[in-house]
Every structure is written in structure tokens, then in C-alpha cells.
Short mmCIF file of C-alpha atoms in Angstrom, two decimals:
data_model
loop_
_atom_site.label_atom_id
_atom_site.label_comp_id
_atom_site.label_asym_id
_atom_site.label_seq_id
_atom_site.Cartn_x
_atom_site.Cartn_y
_atom_site.Cartn_z
CA TYR A 1 -78.89 -67.37 -130.02
CA TYR A 2 -82.41 -68.15 -131.75
CA LEU A 3 -84.79 -70.65 -130.05
CA LEU A 4 -86.94 -73.03 -131.91
CA PHE A 5 -90.48 -74.00 -129.53
CA VAL A 6 -91.56 -77.00 -131.34
CA PHE A 7 -94.93 -78.59 -129.77
CA PRO A 8 -96.84 -81.34 -130.53
CA GLY A 9 -98.61 -80.24 -133.50
CA CYS A 10 -98.14 -76.55 -134.18
CA ARG A 11 -95.09 -74.23 -133.70
CA LEU A 12 -94.71 -70.63 -132.19
CA LEU A 13 -93.80 -68.61 -134.60
CA ALA A 14 -92.73 -65.41 -132.79
CA VAL A 15 -89.74 -63.03 -132.14
CA GLU A 16 -89.38 -62.21 -128.54
CA LEU A 17 -87.03 -60.12 -126.81
CA THR A 18 -85.77 -59.91 -123.27
CA SER A 19 -83.11 -57.93 -121.16
CA SER A 20 -81.26 -58.74 -118.14
CA ASN A 21 -81.69 -54.91 -117.05
CA THR A 22 -83.49 -52.57 -118.45
CA LYS A 23 -82.19 -49.72 -115.89
CA PRO A 24 -78.88 -49.52 -116.14
CA VAL A 25 -76.57 -46.99 -114.33
CA VAL A 26 -73.05 -46.02 -114.89
CA GLN A 27 -70.47 -42.93 -113.80
CA GLU A 28 -69.57 -41.15 -116.89
CA PHE A 29 -66.69 -42.49 -118.62
CA GLN A 30 -67.20 -45.91 -117.99
CA SER A 31 -68.21 -48.35 -120.16
CA VAL A 32 -71.91 -49.76 -119.71
CA GLU A 33 -73.65 -52.77 -121.80
CA LEU A 34 -77.36 -52.33 -122.56
CA SER A 35 -78.45 -56.11 -122.69
CA CYS A 36 -81.43 -57.19 -125.53
CA ILE A 37 -81.73 -60.64 -125.80
CA ILE A 38 -83.47 -62.17 -129.15
CA LYS A 39 -86.00 -64.83 -126.52
CA SER A 40 -87.47 -66.62 -129.45
CA THR A 41 -87.42 -66.26 -133.53
CA VAL A 42 -87.45 -68.54 -136.67
CA THR A 43 -85.83 -66.50 -138.28
CA LEU A 44 -82.41 -67.51 -139.06
CA ASP A 45 -81.02 -63.94 -140.04
CA PRO A 46 -83.41 -61.33 -138.10
CA ARG A 47 -82.32 -57.51 -138.70
CA ILE A 48 -81.50 -56.09 -135.66
CA GLU A 49 -81.46 -51.61 -134.65
CA TRP A 50 -80.00 -49.84 -132.36
CA LYS A 51 -81.77 -46.47 -131.65
CA LYS A 52 -81.01 -43.68 -129.08
CA ILE A 53 -84.21 -41.57 -128.01
CA ARG A 54 -83.37 -38.03 -126.20
CA ASP A 55 -85.51 -34.91 -125.63
CA GLY A 56 -87.39 -36.07 -128.05
CA GLU A 57 -85.49 -36.68 -130.71
CA THR A 58 -85.28 -39.87 -132.57
CA SER A 59 -81.52 -40.76 -134.09
CA TYR A 60 -79.67 -43.80 -134.79
CA VAL A 61 -77.35 -46.23 -133.09
CA PHE A 62 -76.46 -49.04 -134.98
CA PHE A 63 -78.56 -49.36 -138.79
CA ASP A 64 -77.03 -51.36 -141.88
CA ASN A 65 -75.05 -53.74 -139.32
CA LYS A 66 -72.88 -50.49 -138.46
CA MET A 67 -72.36 -48.05 -136.09
CA GLN A 68 -73.75 -44.65 -136.48
CA GLY A 69 -72.34 -40.93 -135.59
CA ASP A 70 -70.25 -40.64 -132.83
CA PHE A 71 -70.87 -44.18 -131.58
CA ALA A 72 -68.63 -45.27 -135.15
CA THR A 73 -65.50 -44.97 -132.62
CA ARG A 74 -66.66 -46.21 -128.81
CA ALA A 75 -69.58 -48.63 -129.50
CA GLU A 76 -69.96 -52.47 -130.35
CA ILE A 77 -72.12 -54.91 -130.26
CA LEU A 78 -72.47 -57.71 -128.22
CA SER A 79 -73.60 -61.69 -129.18
CA ARG A 80 -74.90 -59.70 -132.08
CA THR A 81 -77.94 -58.21 -130.07
CA SER A 82 -76.27 -56.41 -126.91
CA LEU A 83 -74.87 -53.16 -126.95
CA VAL A 84 -71.73 -51.43 -125.63
CA ILE A 85 -70.98 -47.61 -124.44
CA LYS A 86 -67.18 -47.04 -124.14
CA ASN A 87 -65.86 -44.01 -122.68
CA THR A 88 -69.55 -42.74 -122.00
CA THR A 89 -70.43 -38.96 -121.53
CA ARG A 90 -73.30 -37.46 -119.73
CA MET A 91 -75.13 -36.93 -123.70
CA ASP A 92 -75.57 -40.12 -123.48
CA THR A 93 -78.06 -40.23 -121.03
CA ALA A 94 -81.21 -41.96 -122.52
CA THR A 95 -83.85 -44.23 -123.28
CA TYR A 96 -82.11 -46.71 -125.89
CA ARG A 97 -84.70 -49.13 -127.95
CA CYS A 98 -83.38 -52.30 -129.28
CA GLU A 99 -85.50 -53.42 -132.49
CA VAL A 100 -85.23 -57.14 -134.16
CA ALA A 101 -87.17 -57.91 -137.78
CA ALA A 102 -87.37 -61.71 -137.92
CA PRO A 103 -89.52 -62.06 -141.66
CA SER A 104 -90.16 -65.49 -141.10
CA ASP A 105 -91.88 -65.32 -137.90
CA THR A 106 -95.82 -64.76 -137.70
CA LYS A 107 -95.26 -62.07 -135.01
CA THR A 108 -92.76 -60.19 -137.84
CA ILE A 109 -90.86 -57.19 -135.37
CA ASP A 110 -90.05 -56.83 -131.66
CA GLU A 111 -88.64 -54.10 -129.31
CA ILE A 112 -87.38 -53.14 -126.24
CA ASN A 113 -86.48 -50.03 -124.42
CA ILE A 114 -83.05 -49.69 -122.06
CA GLN A 115 -83.53 -46.40 -120.08
CA LEU A 116 -79.52 -45.30 -119.44
CA THR A 117 -78.06 -42.89 -116.80
CA VAL A 118 -74.76 -41.54 -116.60
CA GLN A 119 -73.65 -40.31 -113.40
CA VAL A 120 -71.94 -37.05 -113.22
CA LYS A 121 -69.82 -36.21 -110.48
CA PRO A 122 -70.18 -32.54 -108.86
CA MET A 123 -67.92 -30.21 -109.88
CA THR A 124 -66.13 -27.89 -106.99
CA PRO A 125 -69.11 -25.94 -105.56
CA ARG A 126 -69.09 -21.74 -106.01
CA CYS A 127 -69.30 -20.76 -102.50
CA THR A 128 -70.48 -16.68 -100.67
CA VAL A 129 -69.37 -16.50 -97.54
CA PRO A 130 -69.67 -12.37 -96.73
CA LYS A 131 -66.38 -11.36 -95.17
CA ALA A 132 -67.93 -9.23 -91.62
CA VAL A 133 -71.55 -8.89 -90.09
CA PRO A 134 -72.61 -7.23 -87.12
CA VAL A 135 -74.09 -9.13 -84.46
CA GLY A 136 -78.13 -9.16 -84.33
CA LYS A 137 -77.53 -8.82 -88.40
CA THR A 138 -79.03 -11.25 -91.47
CA ALA A 139 -75.91 -13.22 -92.73
CA SER A 140 -76.30 -15.50 -96.09
CA LEU A 141 -74.09 -17.81 -97.71
CA HIS A 142 -74.88 -19.61 -100.81
CA CYS A 143 -73.07 -22.78 -102.60
CA HIS A 144 -73.97 -24.06 -105.72
CA GLU A 145 -72.63 -25.77 -108.59
CA ASN A 146 -74.00 -27.49 -112.04
CA GLU A 147 -72.56 -29.93 -113.39
CA GLY A 148 -73.27 -32.98 -111.07
CA TYR A 149 -75.92 -35.41 -111.82
CA PRO A 150 -78.00 -36.63 -110.23
CA LYS A 151 -78.35 -33.41 -109.11
CA SER A 152 -76.33 -32.15 -105.61
CA THR A 153 -77.44 -31.78 -102.13
CA TYR A 154 -75.27 -29.50 -100.15
CA SER A 155 -74.25 -30.25 -96.65
CA TRP A 156 -72.42 -26.61 -94.84
CA TYR A 157 -69.40 -27.04 -92.57
CA ARG A 158 -67.17 -24.73 -89.35
CA ASN A 159 -63.99 -24.99 -88.78
CA SER A 160 -64.28 -28.47 -90.62
CA GLU A 161 -67.30 -29.34 -88.97
CA PRO A 162 -70.64 -30.13 -89.84
CA LEU A 163 -73.73 -27.91 -88.92
CA SER A 164 -76.35 -29.38 -88.49
CA PRO A 165 -79.43 -29.26 -90.77
CA ASP A 166 -82.01 -28.57 -87.79
CA THR A 167 -80.66 -26.56 -85.06
CA LYS A 168 -83.07 -28.27 -82.59
CA SER A 169 -81.91 -31.66 -82.89
CA ASN A 170 -78.77 -30.70 -81.88
CA ALA A 171 -78.13 -29.63 -78.84
CA ARG A 172 -74.63 -27.71 -80.08
CA PHE A 173 -76.45 -25.55 -82.37
CA GLN A 174 -79.45 -24.47 -80.37
CA ASN A 175 -78.03 -21.07 -79.57
CA SER A 176 -77.99 -20.82 -83.80
CA SER A 177 -80.49 -19.08 -85.62
CA TYR A 178 -79.86 -20.02 -89.02
CA THR A 179 -81.75 -22.12 -91.41
CA LEU A 180 -80.13 -24.93 -93.95
CA ASN A 181 -81.12 -25.93 -97.51
CA PRO A 182 -79.71 -29.32 -98.45
CA THR A 183 -81.37 -28.41 -101.65
CA THR A 184 -80.38 -25.27 -102.96
CA GLY A 185 -77.79 -24.82 -100.58
CA THR A 186 -78.66 -21.77 -99.03
CA LEU A 187 -77.35 -21.06 -95.64
CA VAL A 188 -78.46 -18.39 -93.96
CA PHE A 189 -78.37 -16.71 -90.40
CA HIS A 190 -81.22 -14.99 -89.01
CA ALA A 191 -79.52 -12.38 -86.16
CA VAL A 192 -75.66 -14.20 -86.14
CA HIS A 193 -73.75 -13.97 -82.63
CA LYS A 194 -70.39 -14.40 -81.69
CA GLY A 195 -70.15 -17.67 -82.15
CA ASP A 196 -71.21 -17.51 -85.54
CA THR A 197 -67.51 -16.16 -86.52
CA GLY A 198 -65.27 -19.19 -88.55
CA ARG A 199 -64.34 -20.76 -91.65
CA TYR A 200 -66.83 -21.94 -93.96
CA SER A 201 -67.24 -24.33 -96.76
CA CYS A 202 -69.60 -26.72 -98.49
CA ILE A 203 -69.39 -30.09 -99.99
CA ALA A 204 -71.84 -30.52 -103.02
CA THR A 205 -72.61 -34.71 -102.90
CA ASN A 206 -74.46 -37.09 -105.06
CA ASP A 207 -74.27 -40.38 -106.05
CA ALA A 208 -71.32 -40.70 -108.17
CA GLY A 209 -69.46 -38.57 -105.80
CA PHE A 210 -68.64 -35.25 -104.12
CA ALA A 211 -66.54 -31.69 -104.52
CA LYS A 212 -65.55 -29.05 -101.62
CA CYS A 213 -65.10 -25.68 -102.00
CA GLU A 214 -62.10 -23.99 -100.26
CA GLU A 215 -62.58 -22.06 -96.78
CA GLN A 216 -63.55 -18.97 -96.47
CA GLU A 217 -64.00 -16.81 -93.06
CA MET A 218 -66.72 -14.40 -91.47
CA GLU A 219 -66.63 -12.45 -88.36
CA VAL A 220 -68.91 -11.56 -86.65
CA TYR A 221 -68.50 -8.26 -84.99
CA ASP A 222 -70.20 -5.50 -82.17
CA LEU A 223 -71.25 -2.15 -83.26
CA ASN A 224 -69.92 0.32 -82.08
CA ILE A 225 -72.81 3.30 -81.10
CA GLY A 226 -70.67 5.23 -78.97
CA GLY A 227 -68.32 5.49 -81.63
CA ILE A 228 -70.89 6.16 -84.08
CA ILE A 229 -73.11 8.54 -82.23
CA GLY A 230 -68.88 10.25 -81.90
CA GLY A 231 -68.37 10.58 -85.07
CA VAL A 232 -72.06 12.44 -86.01
CA LEU A 233 -71.20 15.10 -83.32
CA VAL A 234 -67.69 15.56 -84.46
CA VAL A 235 -69.03 15.88 -88.20
CA LEU A 236 -72.03 18.62 -86.83
CA ALA A 237 -69.13 20.34 -85.10
CA VAL A 238 -67.02 20.77 -88.11
CA LEU A 239 -70.66 21.54 -90.65
CA VAL A 240 -71.12 24.60 -87.57
CA LEU A 241 -67.37 25.89 -87.31
CA ILE A 242 -67.84 26.25 -91.32
CA THR A 243 -71.06 27.87 -91.51
CA LEU A 244 -69.59 30.18 -88.73
CA GLY A 245 -66.22 30.62 -90.33
CA ILE A 246 -68.34 31.73 -94.05
CA CYS A 247 -70.64 33.82 -92.11
CA CYS A 248 -67.91 35.97 -90.32
CA ALA A 249 -66.02 36.38 -93.84
CA TYR A 250 -69.26 38.14 -95.43
CA ARG A 251 -69.31 40.45 -92.39
CA ARG A 252 -65.48 41.85 -92.93
CA GLY A 253 -66.28 42.44 -96.87
CA TYR A 254 -64.22 38.70 -97.92
CA PHE A 255 -67.60 38.30 -100.54
CA ALA A 256 -67.33 41.98 -102.07
CA ASN A 257 -68.92 42.20 -105.33
CA GLY A 258 -65.84 42.36 -107.76
CA LYS A 259 -67.57 43.42 -110.85
CA GLU A 260 -68.25 46.92 -108.94
CA SER A 261 -64.59 47.32 -107.18
CA GLY A 262 -64.01 46.67 -111.02
CA GLU A 263 -65.78 49.11 -112.95
CA SER A 264 -64.49 51.41 -109.78
CA TYR A 265 -61.01 51.23 -111.19
CA LYS A 266 -61.64 51.67 -114.89
CA THR A 267 -64.13 54.55 -114.47
CA PRO A 268 -62.49 56.76 -111.56
CA ALA A 269 -64.56 58.21 -109.78
CA LYS A 270 -66.39 62.39 -110.13
CA PRO A 271 -64.90 64.37 -107.48
CA ASP A 272 -67.80 65.65 -104.93
CA GLY A 273 -68.95 69.20 -106.04
CA VAL A 274 -67.49 69.84 -109.98
CA ASN A 275 -70.13 70.22 -112.58
CA TYR A 276 -68.92 69.26 -115.84
CA ILE A 277 -71.07 71.16 -117.77
CA ARG A 278 -69.98 74.00 -120.42
CA THR A 279 -72.01 76.94 -120.21
CA ASP A 280 -72.64 80.37 -122.02
CA ASP A 281 -70.26 82.68 -120.37
CA GLU A 282 -67.40 80.29 -119.98
CA GLY A 283 -67.33 79.85 -123.29
CA ASP A 284 -66.86 83.63 -123.58
CA PHE A 285 -64.47 84.36 -120.80
CA ARG A 286 -62.10 81.76 -123.18
CA HIS A 287 -63.19 83.35 -125.66
CA LYS A 288 -61.85 86.61 -124.65
CA SER A 289 -59.20 85.54 -122.78
CA SER A 290 -57.16 84.84 -126.12
CA PHE A 291 -56.84 88.75 -126.56
CA VAL A 292 -55.31 89.26 -123.92
CA ILE A 293 -51.34 89.69 -124.18
#
């Protein structure tokens, strides 16, 4: 793996790296090789290091001839310089730097960056479908999932048939007034009609695969205007009858003041024409009558 370039009268003393693939893509839980090849060097035992750069933070993958961190159990060096990662996860998506130090070369250090992308299949999306919507009203259906990488795009189905993102280009959907956003997964009916009734489902898709939510029924029903008006009239009639009943009860004295009747029970009314004030004559008469035998 070490190439010595000899030209008449001079030697090229420079370590140089190359790679067969600087942007590998792999699906989660599969293995991937990060290619790092020494193209030229005169150093017999160069030092090889691998680093991982993710979200602005740098950590060692291979250092001092040993795997570091969680890579110790699922990574190895292939052909002395390339890095093989087994059972990749979404957290392995990062930039990996292969660094080679060759002290015997004039250019003693070279490095190459490998951008690894780990694709993740979408999880079952969460779908929200209204159960019943009156004719002419707006209805919003939502579909979303957060696990897939790259980000998922969304498609909606009614009765297992795909809904066209462009209603004008498809004669079957020209009577429907809806907007479908494949990026957000939102399906909005601006004015539903009876033909929009059906079983709705959504599929989330990315480069790693797809996932589907269960079908949910949406019913579009007619508003019974006559029934609504009749119900309002019935309520008004009941309120009128209650009001009339209360007025009649007041007139017949069913709501008389209970406090006044209670006071008349405790203190009986005085008979008309009776005066309870004692006069002087009355006192003298009682005194004199006490001597009559």
C-alpha cells in the first residue's frame, strides 16, 4: 500500500490520499465501508487516524491503533486505512475524516473527508381524519411522521385509490376542490361534497422505504335545514309555555312571601276594636269589685 515514485534525478516525497467513494449511502442496520487509500508515500509505517464530525463536534473513531467509544464493538480497519462500520444507525450520519501522518515524506500529513449518509425508513405515520363533515364545509386531513431520513413525502388514498396532487390534470378529481401538500402531508377539502365520502389512508415515503397508516372513514352528510328550524321553534314554544306557567303561578299566589305568613303564625292578629291599654277607671273598678261578696 505504499508507493514510491522515483524519477531520474529526484524522488516525490509526499503522502497523498484518495477514496473510491467520498459520499457513501447506506440503510440503517447495514454495513458500510469508508474508503481511504494511500496513493503515495515513502514512509514505511505511517500513522492512521479516523475522526467523526457531527453537529460541529469532533470525536475519535480510530486512534492509537484502537477503535474508540461504541465503534470498538462494531467497526474495524480494512486494508490498513479504510474504515468498515457494521450495524449502522441514524447517529452514524456524519463526516468522517481519514488522517495519515507520514514523517519520512516532505509533505508529512494528508487527510480526506468522507460524508456518510445513513437512510432510515419511515415509521407508521400518524393520520387524522374527521369522522363526519357537512356538505359544503372545509375538512382538513393530516399525515406526519418524524423518524424517516431523508424526510418523508406523503400521498393520500381514498378507497385504496391514490388522490392526484393536481385535480385539474385528472378528470376523475375535477369535481373535488382539495389541496394536497406532499411535503407536509396535509389534505384540505375546501368545500366537501357527497362524493368525498370514503375510507382515507396515507403513505409516507423516502429513499429507504415507506409506511402506511390505517384507513379511516370520513362521512359527508347533508344539513337538515328544516329539522334545525323545527328544533329551534320547539325550543321557543317550550320557553313560552314555561314563562306563561310562572306568570299564572304568581297571580294565584303560589309564590307568596313565606316570611309574612310565618310571622302571622307566631304572633296572632289582634281582633278588630279591642284596646289593650288599661285605663284608670278600669283599675278602680277591679279594685272595688274585690270587696263585693
